[in-house]
PDB file of C-alpha atoms and ligand atoms in Angstrom:
ATOM      1  CA  UNK A 185     -16.772  19.910  -7.646  1.00  0.00           C
ATOM      2  CA  UNK A 186     -16.537  18.227  -4.248  1.00  0.00           C
ATOM      3  CA  UNK A 187     -18.749  15.184  -3.918  1.00  0.00           C
ATOM      4  CA  UNK A 188     -20.108  13.562  -0.794  1.00  0.00           C
ATOM      5  CA  UNK A 189     -20.648   9.931  -1.665  1.00  0.00           C
ATOM      6  CA  UNK A 190     -22.108   6.938   0.052  1.00  0.00           C
ATOM      7  CA  UNK A 191     -19.712   4.081  -0.613  1.00  0.00           C
ATOM      8  CA  UNK A 192     -20.018   0.432   0.383  1.00  0.00           C
ATOM      9  CA  UNK A 193     -17.239  -1.006   2.511  1.00  0.00           C
ATOM     10  CA  UNK A 194     -16.365  -4.355   1.011  1.00  0.00           C
ATOM     11  CA  UNK A 195     -13.284  -5.067   3.124  1.00  0.00           C
ATOM     12  CA  UNK A 196     -12.000  -3.690   6.424  1.00  0.00           C
ATOM     13  CA  UNK A 197      -9.478  -5.916   8.166  1.00  0.00           C
ATOM     14  CA  UNK A 198      -6.298  -5.867  10.160  1.00  0.00           C
ATOM     15  CA  UNK A 199      -3.112  -6.769   8.276  1.00  0.00           C
ATOM     16  CA  UNK A 200      -0.248  -8.949   9.519  1.00  0.00           C
ATOM     17  CA  UNK A 201       1.121  -8.575  13.020  1.00  0.00           C
ATOM     18  CA  UNK A 202      -1.677  -7.051  15.192  1.00  0.00           C
ATOM     19  CA  UNK A 203       0.885  -4.988  17.120  1.00  0.00           C
ATOM     20  CA  UNK A 204       1.435  -2.898  13.991  1.00  0.00           C
ATOM     21  CA  UNK A 205      -2.260  -1.840  13.992  1.00  0.00           C
ATOM     22  CA  UNK A 206      -2.369  -1.617  10.196  1.00  0.00           C
ATOM     23  CA  UNK A 207      -5.692  -1.989   8.409  1.00  0.00           C
ATOM     24  CA  UNK A 208      -6.827  -2.419   4.840  1.00  0.00           C
ATOM     25  CA  UNK A 209     -10.158  -0.980   3.731  1.00  0.00           C
ATOM     26  CA  UNK A 210     -11.728  -1.328   0.295  1.00  0.00           C
ATOM     27  CA  UNK A 211     -14.699   0.844  -0.600  1.00  0.00           C
ATOM     28  CA  UNK A 212     -16.890   0.427  -3.609  1.00  0.00           C
ATOM     29  CA  UNK A 213     -18.696   3.178  -5.514  1.00  0.00           C
ATOM     30  CA  UNK A 214     -18.275   6.353  -7.478  1.00  0.00           C
ATOM     31  CA  UNK A 215     -15.027   7.591  -5.889  1.00  0.00           C
ATOM     32  CA  UNK A 216     -12.963   5.222  -8.017  1.00  0.00           C
ATOM     33  CA  UNK A 217     -14.158   6.888 -11.229  1.00  0.00           C
ATOM     34  CA  UNK A 218     -12.355  10.175 -10.658  1.00  0.00           C
ATOM     35  CA  UNK A 219      -9.588   9.218  -8.196  1.00  0.00           C
ATOM     36  CA  UNK A 220      -5.972   9.795  -9.222  1.00  0.00           C
ATOM     37  CA  UNK A 221      -2.723   8.642  -7.551  1.00  0.00           C
ATOM     38  CA  UNK A 222      -1.788  10.733  -4.521  1.00  0.00           C
ATOM     39  CA  UNK A 223      -5.271  12.051  -3.809  1.00  0.00           C
ATOM     40  CA  UNK A 224      -7.110  11.292  -0.583  1.00  0.00           C
ATOM     41  CA  UNK A 225     -10.619  10.659   0.672  1.00  0.00           C
ATOM     42  CA  UNK A 226     -12.145  12.218   3.769  1.00  0.00           C
ATOM     43  CA  UNK A 227     -14.021   9.403   5.502  1.00  0.00           C
ATOM     44  CA  UNK A 228     -16.717   9.980   8.063  1.00  0.00           C
ATOM     45  CA  UNK A 229     -16.351   7.939  11.212  1.00  0.00           C
ATOM     46  CA  UNK A 230     -19.310   7.102  13.392  1.00  0.00           C
ATOM     47  CA  UNK A 231     -19.193   9.048  16.621  1.00  0.00           C
ATOM     48  CA  UNK A 232     -22.354  10.166  18.362  1.00  0.00           C
ATOM     49  CA  UNK A 233     -20.502  13.045  20.097  1.00  0.00           C
ATOM     50  CA  UNK A 234     -18.990  14.386  16.893  1.00  0.00           C
ATOM     51  CA  UNK A 235     -21.330  13.472  14.029  1.00  0.00           C
ATOM     52  CA  UNK A 236     -19.205  15.249  11.426  1.00  0.00           C
ATOM     53  CA  UNK A 237     -15.900  13.663  12.393  1.00  0.00           C
ATOM     54  CA  UNK A 238     -13.864  12.741   9.316  1.00  0.00           C
ATOM     55  CA  UNK A 239     -10.401  11.324   8.746  1.00  0.00           C
ATOM     56  CA  UNK A 240      -8.306  12.028   5.619  1.00  0.00           C
ATOM     57  CA  UNK A 241      -6.774   8.855   4.221  1.00  0.00           C
ATOM     58  CA  UNK A 242      -4.574   8.448   1.165  1.00  0.00           C
ATOM     59  CA  UNK A 243      -5.788   6.469  -1.763  1.00  0.00           C
ATOM     60  CA  UNK A 244      -3.557   3.425  -2.229  1.00  0.00           C
ATOM     61  CA  UNK A 245      -5.356   1.615  -5.032  1.00  0.00           C
ATOM     62  CA  UNK A 246      -7.834   2.546  -7.738  1.00  0.00           C
ATOM     63  CA  UNK A 247      -9.799   0.086  -9.846  1.00  0.00           C
ATOM     64  CA  UNK A 248     -12.152   1.879 -12.216  1.00  0.00           C
ATOM     65  CA  UNK A 249     -13.532  -1.387 -13.604  1.00  0.00           C
ATOM     66  CA  UNK A 250     -14.701  -2.776 -10.297  1.00  0.00           C
ATOM     67  CA  UNK A 251     -15.255   0.745  -8.895  1.00  0.00           C
ATOM     68  CA  UNK A 252     -13.038   0.013  -5.907  1.00  0.00           C
ATOM     69  CA  UNK A 253     -10.728   2.278  -3.960  1.00  0.00           C
ATOM     70  CA  UNK A 254      -8.227   0.725  -1.555  1.00  0.00           C
ATOM     71  CA  UNK A 255      -7.052   2.540   1.547  1.00  0.00           C
ATOM     72  CA  UNK A 256      -4.614   1.471   4.238  1.00  0.00           C
ATOM     73  CA  UNK A 257      -4.514   3.043   7.650  1.00  0.00           C
ATOM     74  CA  UNK A 258      -2.731   2.765  10.950  1.00  0.00           C
ATOM     75  CA  UNK A 259      -4.704   3.159  14.150  1.00  0.00           C
ATOM     76  CA  UNK A 260      -3.259   6.213  15.841  1.00  0.00           C
ATOM     77  CA  UNK A 261      -6.201   7.682  17.727  1.00  0.00           C
ATOM     78  CA  UNK A 262      -9.913   7.787  18.257  1.00  0.00           C
ATOM     79  CA  UNK A 263     -10.882   8.501  14.649  1.00  0.00           C
ATOM     80  CA  UNK A 264      -8.941   5.641  13.140  1.00  0.00           C
ATOM     81  CA  UNK A 265      -9.984   3.331  15.976  1.00  0.00           C
ATOM     82  CA  UNK A 266     -13.620   4.058  15.113  1.00  0.00           C
ATOM     83  CA  UNK A 267     -12.882   3.255  11.482  1.00  0.00           C
ATOM     84  CA  UNK A 268     -11.854  -0.284  12.460  1.00  0.00           C
ATOM     85  CA  UNK A 269     -15.396  -0.920  13.725  1.00  0.00           C
ATOM     86  CA  UNK A 270     -17.010  -0.465  10.320  1.00  0.00           C
ATOM     87  CA  UNK A 271     -18.237  -3.789   9.054  1.00  0.00           C
ATOM     88  CA  UNK A 272     -18.258  -5.187   5.538  1.00  0.00           C
ATOM     89  CA  UNK A 273     -21.309  -4.142   3.516  1.00  0.00           C
ATOM     90  CA  UNK A 274     -21.926  -1.097   5.679  1.00  0.00           C
ATOM     91  CA  UNK A 275     -22.057   2.247   3.905  1.00  0.00           C
ATOM     92  CA  UNK A 276     -19.699   5.092   4.706  1.00  0.00           C
ATOM     93  CA  UNK A 277     -19.821   8.797   3.854  1.00  0.00           C
ATOM     94  CA  UNK A 278     -16.877   9.694   1.618  1.00  0.00           C
ATOM     95  CA  UNK A 279     -15.874  13.237   0.759  1.00  0.00           C
ATOM     96  CA  UNK A 280     -13.734  13.198  -2.328  1.00  0.00           C
ATOM     97  CA  UNK A 281     -11.550  12.162  -3.991  1.00  0.00           C
ATOM     98  CA  UNK A 282      -9.753  15.314  -2.850  1.00  0.00           C
ATOM     99  CA  UNK A 283      -6.504  17.184  -3.414  1.00  0.00           C
ATOM    100  CA  UNK A 284      -3.785  17.300  -6.024  1.00  0.00           C
ATOM    101  CA  UNK A 285      -1.928  14.047  -6.583  1.00  0.00           C
ATOM    102  CA  UNK A 286       1.309  12.873  -8.174  1.00  0.00           C
ATOM    103  CA  UNK A 287       2.462  13.465 -11.716  1.00  0.00           C
ATOM    104  CA  UNK A 288       2.295  10.156 -13.579  1.00  0.00           C
ATOM    105  CA  UNK A 289       5.280  10.083 -15.963  1.00  0.00           C
ATOM    106  CA  UNK A 290       4.997   8.410 -19.345  1.00  0.00           C
ATOM    107  CA  UNK A 291       8.726   7.873 -19.953  1.00  0.00           C
ATOM    108  CA  UNK A 292      12.092   7.887 -18.200  1.00  0.00           C
ATOM    109  CA  UNK A 293      12.615   6.547 -14.699  1.00  0.00           C
ATOM    110  CA  UNK A 294      10.526   7.063 -11.590  1.00  0.00           C
ATOM    111  CA  UNK A 295      12.197   6.519  -8.254  1.00  0.00           C
ATOM    112  CA  UNK A 296       9.820   6.150  -5.317  1.00  0.00           C
ATOM    113  CA  UNK A 297      11.069   6.779  -1.796  1.00  0.00           C
ATOM    114  CA  UNK A 298       8.797   5.623   1.023  1.00  0.00           C
ATOM    115  CA  UNK A 299       9.182   6.025   4.754  1.00  0.00           C
ATOM    116  CA  UNK A 300       7.054   3.689   6.896  1.00  0.00           C
ATOM    117  CA  UNK A 301       3.358   3.973   6.084  1.00  0.00           C
ATOM    118  CA  UNK A 302       4.320   6.564   3.458  1.00  0.00           C
ATOM    119  CA  UNK A 303       4.390   3.540   1.167  1.00  0.00           C
ATOM    120  CA  UNK A 304       0.595   3.539   0.872  1.00  0.00           C
ATOM    121  CA  UNK A 305      -0.052   6.601  -1.360  1.00  0.00           C
ATOM    122  CA  UNK A 306       2.862   5.533  -3.556  1.00  0.00           C
ATOM    123  CA  UNK A 307       1.124   2.231  -4.302  1.00  0.00           C
ATOM    124  CA  UNK A 308      -1.500   4.036  -6.369  1.00  0.00           C
ATOM    125  CA  UNK A 309       1.311   5.601  -8.381  1.00  0.00           C
ATOM    126  CA  UNK A 310       3.013   2.243  -8.951  1.00  0.00           C
ATOM    127  CA  UNK A 311      -0.320   0.946 -10.152  1.00  0.00           C
ATOM    128  CA  UNK A 312      -0.862   3.848 -12.559  1.00  0.00           C
ATOM    129  CA  UNK A 313       2.560   3.906 -14.223  1.00  0.00           C
ATOM    130  CA  UNK A 314       2.967   2.115 -17.553  1.00  0.00           C
ATOM    131  CA  UNK A 315       5.821  -0.212 -16.625  1.00  0.00           C
ATOM    132  CA  UNK A 316       6.604  -0.886 -20.302  1.00  0.00           C
ATOM    133  CA  UNK A 317       7.505   2.769 -20.759  1.00  0.00           C
ATOM    134  CA  UNK A 318       8.734   3.888 -17.344  1.00  0.00           C
ATOM    135  CA  UNK A 319      11.502   2.263 -15.322  1.00  0.00           C
ATOM    136  CA  UNK A 320      10.271   1.976 -11.737  1.00  0.00           C
ATOM    137  CA  UNK A 321      12.367   1.654  -8.619  1.00  0.00           C
ATOM    138  CA  UNK A 322      11.124   1.682  -5.021  1.00  0.00           C
ATOM    139  CA  UNK A 323      13.198   2.416  -1.943  1.00  0.00           C
ATOM    140  CA  UNK A 324      11.280   1.634   1.248  1.00  0.00           C
ATOM    141  CA  UNK A 325      12.417   2.143   4.795  1.00  0.00           C
ATOM    142  CA  UNK A 326      10.643   0.871   7.885  1.00  0.00           C
ATOM    143  CA  UNK A 327      11.267   0.202  11.513  1.00  0.00           C
ATOM    144  CA  UNK A 328      11.679  -3.556  11.210  1.00  0.00           C
ATOM    145  CA  UNK A 329      10.763  -6.729   9.321  1.00  0.00           C
ATOM    146  CA  UNK A 330       7.466  -7.128  11.185  1.00  0.00           C
ATOM    147  CA  UNK A 331       6.312  -3.714  10.048  1.00  0.00           C
ATOM    148  CA  UNK A 332       7.349  -4.153   6.410  1.00  0.00           C
ATOM    149  CA  UNK A 333       5.720  -7.578   6.150  1.00  0.00           C
ATOM    150  CA  UNK A 334       2.537  -6.403   7.873  1.00  0.00           C
ATOM    151  CA  UNK A 335       2.335  -3.413   5.529  1.00  0.00           C
ATOM    152  CA  UNK A 336       1.919  -5.765   2.573  1.00  0.00           C
ATOM    153  CA  UNK A 337       5.404  -6.668   1.362  1.00  0.00           C
ATOM    154  CA  UNK A 338       4.234  -9.775  -0.510  1.00  0.00           C
ATOM    155  CA  UNK A 339       1.586  -7.858  -2.463  1.00  0.00           C
ATOM    156  CA  UNK A 340       3.972  -5.013  -3.237  1.00  0.00           C
ATOM    157  CA  UNK A 341       6.543  -7.449  -4.613  1.00  0.00           C
ATOM    158  CA  UNK A 342       3.849  -8.733  -6.974  1.00  0.00           C
ATOM    159  CA  UNK A 343       3.316  -5.226  -8.419  1.00  0.00           C
ATOM    160  CA  UNK A 344       6.347  -5.503 -10.687  1.00  0.00           C
ATOM    161  CA  UNK A 345       8.505  -2.853  -9.069  1.00  0.00           C
ATOM    162  CA  UNK A 346      12.194  -3.242  -8.356  1.00  0.00           C
ATOM    163  CA  UNK A 347      12.477  -2.854  -4.567  1.00  0.00           C
ATOM    164  CA  UNK A 348      15.273  -2.117  -2.098  1.00  0.00           C
ATOM    165  CA  UNK A 349      14.478  -1.915   1.615  1.00  0.00           C
ATOM    166  CA  UNK A 350      16.041  -0.620   4.770  1.00  0.00           C
ATOM    167  CA  UNK A 351      15.111  -1.213   8.399  1.00  0.00           C
ATOM    168  CA  UNK A 352      16.295   0.563  11.507  1.00  0.00           C
ATOM    169  CA  UNK A 353      17.297  -2.689  13.186  1.00  0.00           C
ATOM    170  CA  UNK A 354      18.623  -4.429  10.068  1.00  0.00           C
ATOM    171  CA  UNK A 355      16.040  -7.239  10.329  1.00  0.00           C
ATOM    172  CA  UNK A 356      15.185  -6.807   6.620  1.00  0.00           C
ATOM    173  CA  UNK A 357      17.192  -5.186   3.840  1.00  0.00           C
ATOM    174  CA  UNK A 358      19.967  -2.749   4.672  1.00  0.00           C
ATOM    175  CA  UNK A 359      20.355  -1.514   8.230  1.00  0.00           C
ATOM    176  CA  UNK A 360      19.781   2.230   8.349  1.00  0.00           C
ATOM    177  CA  UNK A 361      17.566   4.895   6.839  1.00  0.00           C
ATOM    178  CA  UNK A 362      15.872   4.986   3.467  1.00  0.00           C
ATOM    179  CA  UNK A 363      17.740   8.218   2.789  1.00  0.00           C
ATOM    180  CA  UNK A 364      20.963   6.167   2.930  1.00  0.00           C
ATOM    181  CA  UNK A 365      19.558   4.000   0.131  1.00  0.00           C
ATOM    182  CA  UNK A 366      18.634   7.121  -1.814  1.00  0.00           C
ATOM    183  CA  UNK A 367      22.102   8.648  -1.453  1.00  0.00           C
ATOM    184  CA  UNK A 368      23.745   5.516  -2.702  1.00  0.00           C
ATOM    185  CA  UNK A 369      21.224   4.987  -5.548  1.00  0.00           C
ATOM    186  CA  UNK A 370      21.664   8.508  -6.888  1.00  0.00           C
ATOM    187  CA  UNK A 371      25.420   8.248  -6.421  1.00  0.00           C
ATOM    188  CA  UNK A 372      25.467   5.041  -8.503  1.00  0.00           C
ATOM    189  CA  UNK A 373      23.235   6.440 -11.258  1.00  0.00           C
ATOM    190  CA  UNK A 374      24.692   9.831 -12.015  1.00  0.00           C
ATOM    191  CA  UNK A 375      24.716   9.063 -15.756  1.00  0.00           C
ATOM    192  CA  UNK A 376      20.960   8.581 -15.838  1.00  0.00           C
ATOM    193  CA  UNK A 377      20.408  11.765 -13.923  1.00  0.00           C
ATOM    194  CA  UNK A 378      22.743  14.019 -15.810  1.00  0.00           C
ATOM    195  CA  UNK A 379      21.414  13.396 -19.311  1.00  0.00           C
ATOM    196  CA  UNK A 380      18.168  15.140 -20.096  1.00  0.00           C
ATOM    197  CA  UNK A 381      16.161  13.450 -22.823  1.00  0.00           C
ATOM    198  CA  UNK A 382      15.800  14.954 -26.272  1.00  0.00           C
ATOM    199  CA  UNK A 383      12.591  16.665 -25.273  1.00  0.00           C
ATOM    200  CA  UNK A 384      14.394  18.384 -22.449  1.00  0.00           C
ATOM    201  CA  UNK A 385      12.713  16.345 -19.722  1.00  0.00           C
ATOM    202  CA  UNK A 386      14.798  14.899 -16.962  1.00  0.00           C
ATOM    203  CA  UNK A 387      15.280  11.142 -17.261  1.00  0.00           C
ATOM    204  CA  UNK A 388      14.816  10.559 -13.588  1.00  0.00           C
ATOM    205  CA  UNK A 389      12.277  11.987 -11.187  1.00  0.00           C
ATOM    206  CA  UNK A 390      11.458  11.134  -7.587  1.00  0.00           C
ATOM    207  CA  UNK A 391       8.150  10.840  -5.740  1.00  0.00           C
ATOM    208  CA  UNK A 392       8.227  10.458  -1.988  1.00  0.00           C
ATOM    209  CA  UNK A 393       5.992  10.088   1.050  1.00  0.00           C
ATOM    210  CA  UNK A 394       6.805   9.634   4.717  1.00  0.00           C
ATOM    211  CA  UNK A 395       7.510  11.630   7.880  1.00  0.00           C
ATOM    212  CA  UNK A 396       8.200  15.333   7.345  1.00  0.00           C
ATOM    213  CA  UNK A 397      11.864  15.129   8.398  1.00  0.00           C
ATOM    214  CA  UNK A 398      12.408  12.361   5.877  1.00  0.00           C
ATOM    215  CA  UNK A 399      10.690  14.327   3.101  1.00  0.00           C
ATOM    216  CA  UNK A 400      12.934  17.282   3.841  1.00  0.00           C
ATOM    217  CA  UNK A 401      16.032  15.071   3.736  1.00  0.00           C
ATOM    218  CA  UNK A 402      14.897  13.371   0.506  1.00  0.00           C
ATOM    219  CA  UNK A 403      14.263  16.757  -1.094  1.00  0.00           C
ATOM    220  CA  UNK A 404      17.695  18.027  -0.101  1.00  0.00           C
ATOM    221  CA  UNK A 405      19.411  14.938  -1.514  1.00  0.00           C
ATOM    222  CA  UNK A 406      17.414  15.069  -4.764  1.00  0.00           C
ATOM    223  CA  UNK A 407      18.012  18.753  -5.353  1.00  0.00           C
ATOM    224  CA  UNK A 408      21.702  18.193  -4.612  1.00  0.00           C
ATOM    225  CA  UNK A 409      21.689  15.771  -7.551  1.00  0.00           C
ATOM    226  CA  UNK A 410      19.516  18.044  -9.699  1.00  0.00           C
ATOM    227  CA  UNK A 411      16.652  15.544  -9.642  1.00  0.00           C
ATOM    228  CA  UNK A 412      13.055  16.833  -9.514  1.00  0.00           C
ATOM    229  CA  UNK A 413      11.094  15.556  -6.535  1.00  0.00           C
ATOM    230  CA  UNK A 414       7.406  15.513  -5.644  1.00  0.00           C
ATOM    231  CA  UNK A 415       6.565  15.187  -1.957  1.00  0.00           C
ATOM    232  CA  UNK A 416       3.278  14.085  -0.433  1.00  0.00           C
ATOM    233  CA  UNK A 417       2.760  16.208   2.668  1.00  0.00           C
ATOM    234  CA  UNK A 418       0.750  15.341   5.711  1.00  0.00           C
ATOM    235  CA  UNK A 419      -1.016  17.984   7.744  1.00  0.00           C
ATOM    236  CA  UNK A 420      -3.869  17.929  10.186  1.00  0.00           C
ATOM    237  CA  UNK A 421      -7.029  18.504   8.176  1.00  0.00           C
ATOM    238  CA  UNK A 422     -10.433  19.666   9.230  1.00  0.00           C
ATOM    239  CA  UNK A 423     -12.587  20.516   6.218  1.00  0.00           C
ATOM    240  CA  UNK A 424     -10.382  18.796   3.589  1.00  0.00           C
ATOM    241  CA  UNK A 425     -11.801  21.025   0.843  1.00  0.00           C
ATOM    242  CA  UNK A 426      -9.772  24.224   1.093  1.00  0.00           C
ATOM    243  CA  UNK A 427     -12.212  26.225   3.201  1.00  0.00           C
ATOM    244  CA  UNK A 428     -10.886  26.345   6.781  1.00  0.00           C
ATOM    245  CA  UNK A 429      -7.193  27.150   6.093  1.00  0.00           C
ATOM    246  CA  UNK A 430      -6.255  24.741   8.862  1.00  0.00           C
ATOM    247  CA  UNK A 431      -3.709  22.929   6.720  1.00  0.00           C
ATOM    248  CA  UNK A 432      -1.695  25.735   5.101  1.00  0.00           C
ATOM    249  CA  UNK A 433       2.042  25.432   4.558  1.00  0.00           C
ATOM    250  CA  UNK A 434       4.561  27.957   3.257  1.00  0.00           C
ATOM    251  CA  UNK A 435       6.045  27.661  -0.217  1.00  0.00           C
ATOM    252  CA  UNK A 436       8.501  29.765  -2.166  1.00  0.00           C
ATOM    253  CA  UNK A 437       7.868  30.550  -5.823  1.00  0.00           C
ATOM    254  CA  UNK A 438      10.534  30.830  -8.532  1.00  0.00           C
ATOM    255  CA  UNK A 439      11.097  34.507  -7.728  1.00  0.00           C
ATOM    256  CA  UNK A 440      11.627  33.683  -4.046  1.00  0.00           C
ATOM    257  CA  UNK A 441       8.273  35.085  -2.886  1.00  0.00           C
ATOM    258  CA  UNK A 442       6.732  33.294   0.084  1.00  0.00           C
ATOM    259  CA  UNK A 443       3.180  32.065  -0.353  1.00  0.00           C
ATOM    260  CA  UNK A 444       0.712  29.946   1.569  1.00  0.00           C
ATOM    261  CA  UNK A 445      -0.741  26.817   0.048  1.00  0.00           C
ATOM    262  CA  UNK A 446      -3.412  24.507   1.353  1.00  0.00           C
ATOM    263  CA  UNK A 447      -2.171  20.953   1.728  1.00  0.00           C
ATOM    264  CA  UNK A 448      -5.699  19.598   1.188  1.00  0.00           C
ATOM    265  CA  UNK A 449      -6.280  21.536  -2.037  1.00  0.00           C
ATOM    266  CA  UNK A 450      -3.036  22.508  -3.795  1.00  0.00           C
ATOM    267  CA  UNK A 451      -1.465  19.409  -2.170  1.00  0.00           C
ATOM    268  CA  UNK A 452      -1.011  16.962  -0.595  1.00  0.00           C
ATOM    269  CA  UNK A 453       1.529  16.450  -3.392  1.00  0.00           C
ATOM    270  CA  UNK A 454       3.792  19.423  -4.005  1.00  0.00           C
ATOM    271  CA  UNK A 455       7.050  20.199  -5.732  1.00  0.00           C
ATOM    272  CA  UNK A 456       9.728  19.521  -3.093  1.00  0.00           C
ATOM    273  CA  UNK A 457      11.841  22.447  -4.153  1.00  0.00           C
ATOM    274  CA  UNK A 458       9.106  24.998  -3.437  1.00  0.00           C
ATOM    275  CA  UNK A 459       8.283  23.774   0.093  1.00  0.00           C
ATOM    276  CA  UNK A 460       9.717  25.886   2.917  1.00  0.00           C
ATOM    277  CA  UNK A 461      10.669  23.155   5.357  1.00  0.00           C
ATOM    278  CA  UNK A 462      11.854  25.176   8.342  1.00  0.00           C
ATOM    279  CA  UNK A 463       8.941  27.552   8.795  1.00  0.00           C
TER     280      UNK A 463
HETATM  281 FE1  FES B 171      -9.482  23.036   5.588  1.00  0.00          FE
HETATM  282 FE2  FES B 171      -7.280  22.338   4.245  1.00  0.00          FE
HETATM  283  S1  FES B 171      -8.273  21.250   5.810  1.00  0.00           S
HETATM  284  S2  FES B 171      -8.342  24.216   4.161  1.00  0.00           S
END
C-alpha cells in the first residue's frame, strides 16, 4: 500500500564545497519504519504553479529507532532548488517509501560500485549489511577530490567499509574511471569469484549505482566475470507508484523475451543481466 506521509524535516543543509550543490536532508516520521535499502521517496516541493510537484530521491540512511530517513540530493533544476528552501521543523509530504530495493546478502562478499552521486543509495545498503558476516568493499569514482569530500567522504570512511576511489583528474585515489578499479579488482580476485559456496550461492555479488553508461559498463564487466550484479536505475518519474508508465524500461527474461518494467515499481534496482541497455 502506498502511503502519503507528513514527515518533519529535521535537517536540510548544504554539504562541503558550495560549488558542488550537494545537500543532506533528514526527515523524521513513519517512512523509516518500512524503508529498505535502494528504495526511494517521492517528496513534494512547494511550488504555487505546480502544487503536486514531487521529486524522487533515493534513501541513503534508515534509522528505525529514531524514525529518521536520510536523503542526499544535488541541485540540478527547479524541483531540487525548491527543496533547498525547506527549513528545519517544517513538514513535507512524502510518498513512499517506494520501489524495489537491493538484495541484502547475509554471507559472502558484496562489492559496491558507485559513480558520482550514485554513492548515496548504496549508503543505505552499507548500513544494512551485517559486516561480521559479509565482506564489504566499495569502489567509488568521482570527478575530483572536491566532489568526493563534499559528498561525505569522512562519514563514509567511518561506516566500516573498505574503500578504493578514483577521480577523473587524479586529485584523489587512482586517476581514471571507477570501471578501471572494478576491472582490476575482479581480475585480482578470480579465486573468490570462481568458487560457489556449498549452498550454491556465488561468493561475490555486485551492487551498483551511477550514470547509465557506467551501469552498462559495470554490468558488462561483471557478467564477463560471471558475477551477479544489481543495478539501481534512474529514470524520469512522474507518479512514482507504477500508474503513469512514464518510467518503463525494457528487460529480457531468461527465455529471451522482451518485457517492459516500471523503474519506479519493479525497480529502481534490477538484475543487471536482464536490462536491455541499448533500447
Ligand atoms: Fe509513473 Fe513509474 S513514474 S509508472
